[in-house]
Amino acid sequence: MSSQPAKLVVQKFGGSSLGEAARIRRVAQRIARARATGADLVVVVSAMGDTTDELLQLAAAITDDPDARELDMLLATGEHQSATLVSMALHALGVRAISLTGAQAGITTDASHGRARIANVEPRRVRRELDNGNVVIVAGFQGQRQGSADEDGGPGETTTLGRGGSDTTAVALAAALRAGRCQIFTDVRGIYTADPRLVPAARQLPVIGYEEMLELAQQGAQVMQVRAVELGWINDVEIEVLSSFEDAPGTLIREDPLVEQRNKVRGLAHDRNVAKVTLLAVPDRPGIARNVFGPLADAGVIVDMIVQNVGHDGATDISFTVPRVDLAKAEKVLQPVVGEMGARGITTDATVAKVSIVGAGLHNAPGYAARMFGTLADAGVNIEMISTSEVRITCVIGESGLSKALESLHAAFELERPDPVDAAALAAG
Ligand code: ADP
Ligand code: ASP
Ligand code: MG
C-alpha cells in the first residue's frame, strides 16, 4: 500500500534559502523536525542562491545564441547540485533521504525548452522511495520532454520550466500525490500587499484567493510562479507560503469565499522586466498590425500592452511593451519591417516599469481607476500607458518613479490597514 496522502507534505525551498552550506544544513534541520512528527515528506529544491543567473551568464560568455537544449541541460544542473547536498545534509542528521532529478520523479513536459509546461506527473518512483522510508528530495524547475525517452527506455531530453519553476514542480507533485499540504518556504514570511522589499508598509496577508494571487503573479510578484498558482487552482491544492528562516505563520493561497466582502484592492504588483517600443508615423491602412505583430510572434516575443494612437495625415504611432530581456530581439525583427512599410522609425525605452492594483472586486467598483491615476499624478509620476482587466488596472511609468508610485498607491488604497474580514478571522483565532 502506498503512503497515506493525508500525512504527506510537499515542501519547497527557494534559492535564497539554500544560498550556502550553512543554510542547507539549516534547511535540513527544518526538514528533519517535520519528519520527526511522522510526516512523509517530498522536498522540492531550487538551485543555490544565484546559481541559475550565474549559469546563464556563463552560457552568454560563450555564445550570444545558446542552443535551447544545451541551455536546459546546463540550467538543470543547478537544481541537481542542491538536491544532492540537501540529501547529504539529511544523512548527516541520521535521516534517510534520496535525491531525484525531475525526470526520475516522473515529471514530463511539452517540448518548449526554457519555458516548458508540465504535461504529466507519474510519481511511481517517488511513492516507492517514500514507502522505503526516505525523505524524497526532488530537483525543481525541470522535467523530461514527453515521448523523448529512447527506445531502450533510457532517459529522455531535459527541459526547464521557466524562471521560478520550482514552485510549479512543488504544486504539481502535491496535486499528483494528493498531498495534505504544499508548503513554499522562501525569504519572506508570506504574501504581502506589495513587495515588502520595496514597500516598507506592506502588510502580510493571512489568506489570498487563487484568482487574486494569479493576477499578482502575472503582473510581476515573483514570490510564486504563475503556472504554480494555476495548477494549484485547477487541482484545488492549498498552498502555504512561509519563511524558511523563522517560525512564523505564513499565507494560505486557496479558494477565498469571502472575496466579495474584502477591500476591493487586495495588493500591488510591479514589473521591471518591461520595455516600451514605439513605431513612428506608421501608414494608417489595413494589415499594418499584422505586419508588425506577426514577425514578433514568430520570433517568440510576447507583446503585452498595445496602444495605437489616433491617426493624422494618413499615419499613426503604435506603442507596445515587450519583456525587457527580449528588447534587442524585437528591435532586430522590426528594423526591416519599419523600412518595408514606410514608417518614420522606431524608438525604444528600456527604463519603464509596470505598476498594477489588483483585486477581484475591481470590475464592479467605479472610481478605482480615477483614484489610481490621481494618486500617481499627485506623486508626480507620469503615466505612459494604461491597461485594465476585470481584476486589475496597470500603468506603465518611468522606472525611476516606481518606488514613489508603489508607496503612494499603497497609502491611497489603505493597504496597510488590516482588512476587516481578515481582522475578524484572526480575532476568532
Ligand atoms: P525563492 O528564492 O524562495 O523562490 P523568490 O525571490 O522567487 O524566492 O520570491 C521571493 C521574493 O518575492 C521576495 O523576496 C519578495 O521580494 C518578492 N515579492 C514580490 N512581490 C511580493 C509579494 N506581494 N509578497 C511577498 N513577496 C513578494
Ligand atoms: N532556479 C530557478 C530560477 O532561478 C528555478 C527556481 O528558483 O524556482 O529561476
Ligand atoms: Mg522563486
mmCIF file of C-alpha atoms in Angstrom, residues 59-358:
data_model
loop_
_atom_site.group_PDB
_atom_site.id
_atom_site.type_symbol
_atom_site.label_atom_id
_atom_site.label_comp_id
_atom_site.label_asym_id
_atom_site.label_seq_id
_atom_site.Cartn_x
_atom_site.Cartn_y
_atom_site.Cartn_z
ATOM 1 C CA ALA A 59 26.432 30.485 -21.376
ATOM 2 C CA ALA A 60 26.218 34.121 -22.548
ATOM 3 C CA ALA A 61 30.010 34.408 -22.228
ATOM 4 C CA ILE A 62 30.346 31.508 -24.644
ATOM 5 C CA THR A 63 27.740 32.486 -27.244
ATOM 6 C CA ASP A 64 25.026 35.065 -27.985
ATOM 7 C CA ASP A 65 22.652 32.377 -29.074
ATOM 8 C CA PRO A 66 22.973 29.256 -26.932
ATOM 9 C CA ASP A 67 21.215 26.150 -28.160
ATOM 10 C CA ALA A 68 17.976 25.768 -26.189
ATOM 11 C CA ARG A 69 18.507 22.075 -25.469
ATOM 12 C CA GLU A 70 22.061 22.548 -24.226
ATOM 13 C CA LEU A 71 20.994 25.519 -22.109
ATOM 14 C CA ASP A 72 18.363 23.387 -20.366
ATOM 15 C CA MET A 73 20.938 20.647 -19.718
ATOM 16 C CA LEU A 74 23.154 23.315 -18.150
ATOM 17 C CA LEU A 75 20.464 25.040 -16.060
ATOM 18 C CA ALA A 76 19.114 21.756 -14.691
ATOM 19 C CA THR A 77 22.491 21.089 -13.040
ATOM 20 C CA GLY A 78 21.832 23.914 -10.549
ATOM 21 C CA GLU A 79 18.944 22.010 -9.033
ATOM 22 C CA HIS A 80 20.807 18.672 -9.222
ATOM 23 C CA GLN A 81 23.512 20.227 -7.089
ATOM 24 C CA SER A 82 21.222 21.499 -4.345
ATOM 25 C CA ALA A 83 19.096 18.317 -4.264
ATOM 26 C CA THR A 84 22.131 16.126 -3.635
ATOM 27 C CA LEU A 85 23.501 18.486 -0.970
ATOM 28 C CA VAL A 86 20.200 18.641 0.932
ATOM 29 C CA SER A 87 20.025 14.850 0.816
ATOM 30 C CA MET A 88 23.588 14.564 2.187
ATOM 31 C CA ALA A 89 22.801 17.092 4.922
ATOM 32 C CA LEU A 90 19.844 14.922 5.978
ATOM 33 C CA HIS A 91 22.051 11.808 6.024
ATOM 34 C CA ALA A 92 24.414 13.693 8.329
ATOM 35 C CA LEU A 93 21.473 14.170 10.711
ATOM 36 C CA GLY A 94 20.627 10.476 10.563
ATOM 37 C CA VAL A 95 17.547 10.990 8.360
ATOM 38 C CA ARG A 96 17.042 8.643 5.414
ATOM 39 C CA ALA A 97 16.784 10.600 2.181
ATOM 40 C CA ILE A 98 17.312 10.262 -1.560
ATOM 41 C CA SER A 99 17.609 12.914 -4.263
ATOM 42 C CA LEU A 100 15.859 12.529 -7.627
ATOM 43 C CA THR A 101 16.010 14.533 -10.850
ATOM 44 C CA GLY A 102 12.743 15.892 -12.247
ATOM 45 C CA ALA A 103 12.684 13.054 -14.784
ATOM 46 C CA GLN A 104 13.265 10.419 -12.089
ATOM 47 C CA ALA A 105 10.385 11.964 -10.152
ATOM 48 C CA GLY A 106 8.172 11.264 -13.192
ATOM 49 C CA ILE A 107 7.691 14.827 -14.422
ATOM 50 C CA THR A 108 7.162 15.062 -18.174
ATOM 51 C CA THR A 109 6.707 18.296 -20.093
ATOM 52 C CA ASP A 110 5.962 19.686 -23.517
ATOM 53 C CA ALA A 111 8.838 20.478 -25.876
ATOM 54 C CA SER A 112 9.324 24.211 -25.183
ATOM 55 C CA HIS A 113 12.881 24.322 -23.861
ATOM 56 C CA GLY A 114 13.371 27.110 -21.332
ATOM 57 C CA ARG A 115 9.685 27.533 -20.563
ATOM 58 C CA ALA A 116 8.265 24.031 -20.693
ATOM 59 C CA ARG A 117 4.835 23.248 -19.270
ATOM 60 C CA ILE A 118 4.324 20.143 -17.200
ATOM 61 C CA ALA A 119 2.311 17.647 -19.264
ATOM 62 C CA ASN A 120 2.084 14.806 -16.772
ATOM 63 C CA VAL A 121 3.386 13.608 -13.401
ATOM 64 C CA GLU A 122 3.778 9.859 -12.791
ATOM 65 C CA PRO A 123 5.434 9.774 -9.376
ATOM 66 C CA ARG A 124 5.833 5.999 -9.078
ATOM 67 C CA ARG A 125 9.469 6.240 -8.060
ATOM 68 C CA VAL A 126 8.640 8.958 -5.519
ATOM 69 C CA ARG A 127 5.988 6.729 -3.921
ATOM 70 C CA ARG A 128 8.364 3.788 -3.842
ATOM 71 C CA GLU A 129 11.055 5.821 -2.105
ATOM 72 C CA LEU A 130 8.513 7.140 0.410
ATOM 73 C CA ASP A 131 7.420 3.576 1.111
ATOM 74 C CA ASN A 132 11.107 2.717 1.655
ATOM 75 C CA GLY A 133 11.175 5.283 4.445
ATOM 76 C CA ASN A 134 13.050 8.008 2.570
ATOM 77 C CA VAL A 135 12.525 11.735 2.535
ATOM 78 C CA VAL A 136 12.437 12.339 -1.233
ATOM 79 C CA ILE A 137 14.350 15.399 -2.426
ATOM 80 C CA VAL A 138 13.305 16.417 -5.948
ATOM 81 C CA ALA A 139 15.316 18.778 -8.152
ATOM 82 C CA GLY A 140 12.853 21.539 -9.044
ATOM 83 C CA PHE A 141 12.380 23.539 -12.262
ATOM 84 C CA GLN A 142 12.860 20.602 -14.656
ATOM 85 C CA GLY A 143 11.312 17.659 -16.372
ATOM 86 C CA GLN A 144 11.738 15.332 -19.287
ATOM 87 C CA ARG A 145 10.268 16.068 -22.694
ATOM 88 C CA GLN A 146 7.243 13.819 -23.226
ATOM 89 C CA GLY A 147 7.913 10.956 -25.624
ATOM 90 C CA SER A 148 11.660 11.598 -25.711
ATOM 91 C CA ALA A 149 12.824 8.544 -23.781
ATOM 92 C CA ASP A 150 14.840 6.419 -26.178
ATOM 93 C CA GLU A 151 13.701 3.010 -27.400
ATOM 94 C CA ASP A 152 15.718 1.151 -24.769
ATOM 95 C CA GLY A 153 13.874 3.094 -22.091
ATOM 96 C CA GLY A 154 16.905 5.311 -21.482
ATOM 97 C CA PRO A 155 16.454 8.835 -20.165
ATOM 98 C CA GLY A 156 14.968 11.442 -22.485
ATOM 99 C CA GLU A 157 15.549 15.134 -23.065
ATOM 100 C CA THR A 158 15.828 17.519 -20.121
ATOM 101 C CA THR A 159 13.587 20.594 -20.145
ATOM 102 C CA THR A 160 13.269 23.508 -17.692
ATOM 103 C CA LEU A 161 10.072 25.208 -16.583
ATOM 104 C CA GLY A 162 10.959 28.920 -16.765
ATOM 105 C CA ARG A 163 12.232 31.216 -14.015
ATOM 106 C CA GLY A 164 10.710 30.395 -10.641
ATOM 107 C CA GLY A 165 9.713 26.954 -11.955
ATOM 108 C CA SER A 166 10.475 25.049 -8.750
ATOM 109 C CA ASP A 167 7.234 26.454 -7.324
ATOM 110 C CA THR A 168 5.430 24.674 -10.147
ATOM 111 C CA THR A 169 7.292 21.409 -9.556
ATOM 112 C CA ALA A 170 6.120 21.502 -5.928
ATOM 113 C CA VAL A 171 2.457 22.208 -6.674
ATOM 114 C CA ALA A 172 2.371 19.633 -9.499
ATOM 115 C CA LEU A 173 3.805 16.952 -7.197
ATOM 116 C CA ALA A 174 1.400 17.904 -4.402
ATOM 117 C CA ALA A 175 -1.510 17.500 -6.841
ATOM 118 C CA ALA A 176 -0.269 14.207 -8.283
ATOM 119 C CA LEU A 177 0.476 12.719 -4.848
ATOM 120 C CA ARG A 178 -2.708 14.207 -3.320
ATOM 121 C CA ALA A 179 -0.567 15.606 -0.510
ATOM 122 C CA GLY A 180 -2.299 17.085 2.500
ATOM 123 C CA ARG A 181 -0.223 20.275 2.231
ATOM 124 C CA CYS A 182 2.074 22.142 -0.139
ATOM 125 C CA GLN A 183 4.433 24.485 1.664
ATOM 126 C CA ILE A 184 6.556 27.032 -0.224
ATOM 127 C CA PHE A 185 9.425 28.179 2.028
ATOM 128 C CA THR A 186 11.020 31.451 0.924
ATOM 129 C CA ASP A 187 12.894 34.532 2.169
ATOM 130 C CA VAL A 188 9.784 36.494 3.275
ATOM 131 C CA ARG A 189 7.022 35.446 5.670
ATOM 132 C CA GLY A 190 4.327 35.039 3.056
ATOM 133 C CA ILE A 191 2.338 37.035 0.521
ATOM 134 C CA TYR A 192 2.211 40.769 1.216
ATOM 135 C CA THR A 193 0.064 43.626 -0.096
ATOM 136 C CA ALA A 194 3.130 44.693 -2.142
ATOM 137 C CA ASP A 195 6.743 43.555 -2.460
ATOM 138 C CA PRO A 196 7.974 44.070 1.131
ATOM 139 C CA ARG A 197 11.465 44.858 -0.180
ATOM 140 C CA LEU A 198 10.157 47.955 -1.960
ATOM 141 C CA VAL A 199 7.260 48.992 0.239
ATOM 142 C CA PRO A 200 8.157 49.015 3.937
ATOM 143 C CA ALA A 201 4.479 49.466 4.901
ATOM 144 C CA ALA A 202 3.441 46.291 3.049
ATOM 145 C CA ARG A 203 1.240 44.050 5.182
ATOM 146 C CA GLN A 204 1.278 40.269 5.211
ATOM 147 C CA LEU A 205 -1.994 38.676 4.118
ATOM 148 C CA PRO A 206 -3.255 35.690 6.136
ATOM 149 C CA VAL A 207 -5.163 34.330 3.116
ATOM 150 C CA ILE A 208 -5.373 35.151 -0.577
ATOM 151 C CA GLY A 209 -7.641 33.588 -3.200
ATOM 152 C CA TYR A 210 -6.250 31.854 -6.278
ATOM 153 C CA GLU A 211 -7.629 34.468 -8.678
ATOM 154 C CA GLU A 212 -6.008 37.425 -6.941
ATOM 155 C CA MET A 213 -2.727 35.556 -6.408
ATOM 156 C CA LEU A 214 -2.659 34.565 -10.064
ATOM 157 C CA GLU A 215 -3.093 38.183 -11.129
ATOM 158 C CA LEU A 216 -0.388 39.411 -8.714
ATOM 159 C CA ALA A 217 1.970 36.753 -10.094
ATOM 160 C CA GLN A 218 1.121 37.612 -13.697
ATOM 161 C CA GLN A 219 1.805 41.277 -13.009
ATOM 162 C CA GLY A 220 5.261 40.582 -11.617
ATOM 163 C CA ALA A 221 5.080 39.420 -7.968
ATOM 164 C CA GLN A 222 7.833 36.840 -8.309
ATOM 165 C CA VAL A 223 7.093 35.156 -4.989
ATOM 166 C CA MET A 224 5.048 32.466 -6.815
ATOM 167 C CA GLN A 225 5.435 31.334 -10.419
ATOM 168 C CA VAL A 226 2.229 31.979 -12.413
ATOM 169 C CA ARG A 227 1.924 28.372 -13.529
ATOM 170 C CA ALA A 228 2.180 27.128 -9.931
ATOM 171 C CA VAL A 229 -0.849 29.207 -8.930
ATOM 172 C CA GLU A 230 -2.791 27.995 -11.984
ATOM 173 C CA LEU A 231 -2.036 24.357 -11.155
ATOM 174 C CA GLY A 232 -2.992 24.917 -7.518
ATOM 175 C CA TRP A 233 -6.279 26.460 -8.577
ATOM 176 C CA ILE A 234 -7.151 23.748 -11.115
ATOM 177 C CA ASN A 235 -6.282 20.920 -8.713
ATOM 178 C CA ASP A 236 -7.546 22.597 -5.558
ATOM 179 C CA VAL A 237 -4.164 22.386 -3.825
ATOM 180 C CA GLU A 238 -3.974 24.647 -0.790
ATOM 181 C CA ILE A 239 -0.583 26.371 -0.883
ATOM 182 C CA GLU A 240 1.101 27.803 2.199
ATOM 183 C CA VAL A 241 3.850 30.396 1.611
ATOM 184 C CA LEU A 242 6.111 30.851 4.621
ATOM 185 C CA SER A 243 9.562 31.867 5.822
ATOM 186 C CA SER A 244 12.406 29.384 5.740
ATOM 187 C CA PHE A 245 14.356 31.456 8.279
ATOM 188 C CA GLU A 246 11.867 31.890 11.125
ATOM 189 C CA ASP A 247 8.905 30.054 12.604
ATOM 190 C CA ALA A 248 6.103 32.462 11.787
ATOM 191 C CA PRO A 249 2.605 31.995 10.367
ATOM 192 C CA GLY A 250 2.582 32.149 6.578
ATOM 193 C CA THR A 251 -0.052 32.987 3.961
ATOM 194 C CA LEU A 252 -2.578 30.485 2.638
ATOM 195 C CA ILE A 253 -3.391 30.556 -1.070
ATOM 196 C CA ARG A 254 -6.756 28.875 -1.500
ATOM 197 C CA GLU A 255 -10.317 29.399 -2.663
ATOM 198 C CA ASP A 256 -11.497 32.574 -0.928
ATOM 199 C CA PRO A 257 -15.260 32.606 -0.367
ATOM 200 C CA LEU A 258 -15.041 35.971 1.406
ATOM 201 C CA VAL A 259 -13.533 37.754 -1.580
ATOM 202 C CA GLU A 260 -16.628 39.883 -2.197
ATOM 203 C CA GLN A 261 -16.573 41.309 1.322
ATOM 204 C CA ARG A 262 -12.947 42.364 1.287
ATOM 205 C CA ASN A 263 -11.223 45.598 0.340
ATOM 206 C CA LYS A 264 -11.569 45.937 -3.404
ATOM 207 C CA VAL A 265 -7.818 46.444 -3.871
ATOM 208 C CA ARG A 266 -6.039 43.452 -2.377
ATOM 209 C CA GLY A 267 -2.482 44.244 -3.391
ATOM 210 C CA LEU A 268 0.002 45.935 -5.717
ATOM 211 C CA ALA A 269 2.357 44.289 -8.158
ATOM 212 C CA HIS A 270 5.198 45.714 -10.162
ATOM 213 C CA ASP A 271 7.365 44.508 -13.004
ATOM 214 C CA ARG A 272 10.689 45.898 -14.178
ATOM 215 C CA ASN A 273 11.146 43.353 -16.915
ATOM 216 C CA VAL A 274 9.406 45.673 -19.365
ATOM 217 C CA ALA A 275 10.480 47.820 -22.308
ATOM 218 C CA LYS A 276 8.421 50.127 -24.491
ATOM 219 C CA VAL A 277 8.660 50.157 -28.276
ATOM 220 C CA THR A 278 7.127 52.923 -30.430
ATOM 221 C CA LEU A 279 6.808 52.778 -34.194
ATOM 222 C CA LEU A 280 6.575 56.327 -35.543
ATOM 223 C CA ALA A 281 4.270 57.514 -38.306
ATOM 224 C CA VAL A 282 3.149 54.100 -39.447
ATOM 225 C CA PRO A 283 0.902 54.296 -42.552
ATOM 226 C CA ASP A 284 -2.732 54.003 -41.443
ATOM 227 C CA ARG A 285 -4.023 51.112 -43.585
ATOM 228 C CA PRO A 286 -5.369 47.574 -43.146
ATOM 229 C CA GLY A 287 -2.812 44.834 -42.465
ATOM 230 C CA ILE A 288 -0.271 47.002 -40.673
ATOM 231 C CA ALA A 289 -0.842 45.465 -37.239
ATOM 232 C CA ARG A 290 -0.359 42.016 -38.751
ATOM 233 C CA ASN A 291 2.895 43.121 -40.408
ATOM 234 C CA VAL A 292 4.206 44.335 -37.056
ATOM 235 C CA PHE A 293 2.970 41.709 -34.618
ATOM 236 C CA GLY A 294 3.194 38.642 -36.887
ATOM 237 C CA PRO A 295 7.023 38.675 -37.086
ATOM 238 C CA LEU A 296 7.284 39.362 -33.343
ATOM 239 C CA ALA A 297 5.092 36.341 -32.597
ATOM 240 C CA ASP A 298 7.162 34.201 -34.984
ATOM 241 C CA ALA A 299 10.287 35.260 -33.085
ATOM 242 C CA GLY A 300 8.667 34.183 -29.778
ATOM 243 C CA VAL A 301 8.455 37.736 -28.388
ATOM 244 C CA ILE A 302 5.434 38.205 -26.147
ATOM 245 C CA VAL A 303 3.761 41.567 -26.718
ATOM 246 C CA ASP A 304 1.789 42.889 -23.779
ATOM 247 C CA MET A 305 0.103 46.304 -23.852
ATOM 248 C CA ILE A 306 -0.611 47.833 -27.256
ATOM 249 C CA VAL A 307 -1.671 51.424 -27.893
ATOM 250 C CA GLN A 308 -2.435 52.751 -31.353
ATOM 251 C CA ASN A 309 -2.869 56.489 -31.413
ATOM 252 C CA VAL A 310 -5.493 58.286 -33.457
ATOM 253 C CA GLY A 311 -4.167 58.667 -36.980
ATOM 254 C CA HIS A 312 -3.457 62.017 -38.609
ATOM 255 C CA ASP A 313 -2.288 62.748 -42.158
ATOM 256 C CA GLY A 314 -2.626 59.054 -43.026
ATOM 257 C CA ALA A 315 -0.150 57.919 -40.382
ATOM 258 C CA THR A 316 -0.301 56.765 -36.774
ATOM 259 C CA ASP A 317 2.097 55.901 -33.932
ATOM 260 C CA ILE A 318 1.918 52.400 -32.418
ATOM 261 C CA SER A 319 3.381 51.743 -28.956
ATOM 262 C CA PHE A 320 3.599 48.438 -27.119
ATOM 263 C CA THR A 321 5.544 46.704 -24.372
ATOM 264 C CA VAL A 322 7.740 43.614 -24.574
ATOM 265 C CA PRO A 323 9.770 41.840 -21.876
ATOM 266 C CA ARG A 324 12.976 43.856 -21.401
ATOM 267 C CA VAL A 325 15.046 40.725 -21.977
ATOM 268 C CA ASP A 326 13.533 40.474 -25.465
ATOM 269 C CA LEU A 327 14.012 44.124 -26.498
ATOM 270 C CA ALA A 328 17.120 43.542 -28.620
ATOM 271 C CA LYS A 329 15.396 40.665 -30.407
ATOM 272 C CA ALA A 330 12.255 42.785 -31.004
ATOM 273 C CA GLU A 331 14.315 45.633 -32.491
ATOM 274 C CA LYS A 332 16.179 43.262 -34.772
ATOM 275 C CA VAL A 333 12.907 41.782 -36.026
ATOM 276 C CA LEU A 334 11.233 45.190 -36.509
ATOM 277 C CA GLN A 335 14.007 47.159 -38.258
ATOM 278 C CA PRO A 336 13.340 45.639 -41.699
ATOM 279 C CA VAL A 337 9.552 45.769 -41.156
ATOM 280 C CA VAL A 338 9.692 49.515 -40.447
ATOM 281 C CA GLY A 339 11.552 50.066 -43.710
ATOM 282 C CA GLU A 340 9.204 47.871 -45.750
ATOM 283 C CA MET A 341 6.026 49.596 -44.602
ATOM 284 C CA GLY A 342 7.396 53.121 -44.856
ATOM 285 C CA ALA A 343 7.141 54.144 -41.209
ATOM 286 C CA ARG A 344 9.303 57.029 -39.987
ATOM 287 C CA GLY A 345 11.243 54.989 -37.473
ATOM 288 C CA ILE A 346 11.345 53.110 -34.196
ATOM 289 C CA THR A 347 12.155 54.307 -30.683
ATOM 290 C CA THR A 348 12.605 52.170 -27.577
ATOM 291 C CA ASP A 349 12.719 52.791 -23.849
ATOM 292 C CA ALA A 350 14.132 50.139 -21.525
ATOM 293 C CA THR A 351 13.722 52.256 -18.383
ATOM 294 C CA VAL A 352 9.983 51.773 -17.865
ATOM 295 C CA ALA A 353 8.116 49.632 -15.331
ATOM 296 C CA LYS A 354 4.573 48.409 -14.830
ATOM 297 C CA VAL A 355 2.639 49.032 -11.655
ATOM 298 C CA SER A 356 -0.724 47.355 -11.036
ATOM 299 C CA ILE A 357 -3.513 47.449 -8.495
ATOM 300 C CA VAL A 358 -5.119 44.023 -8.148
#
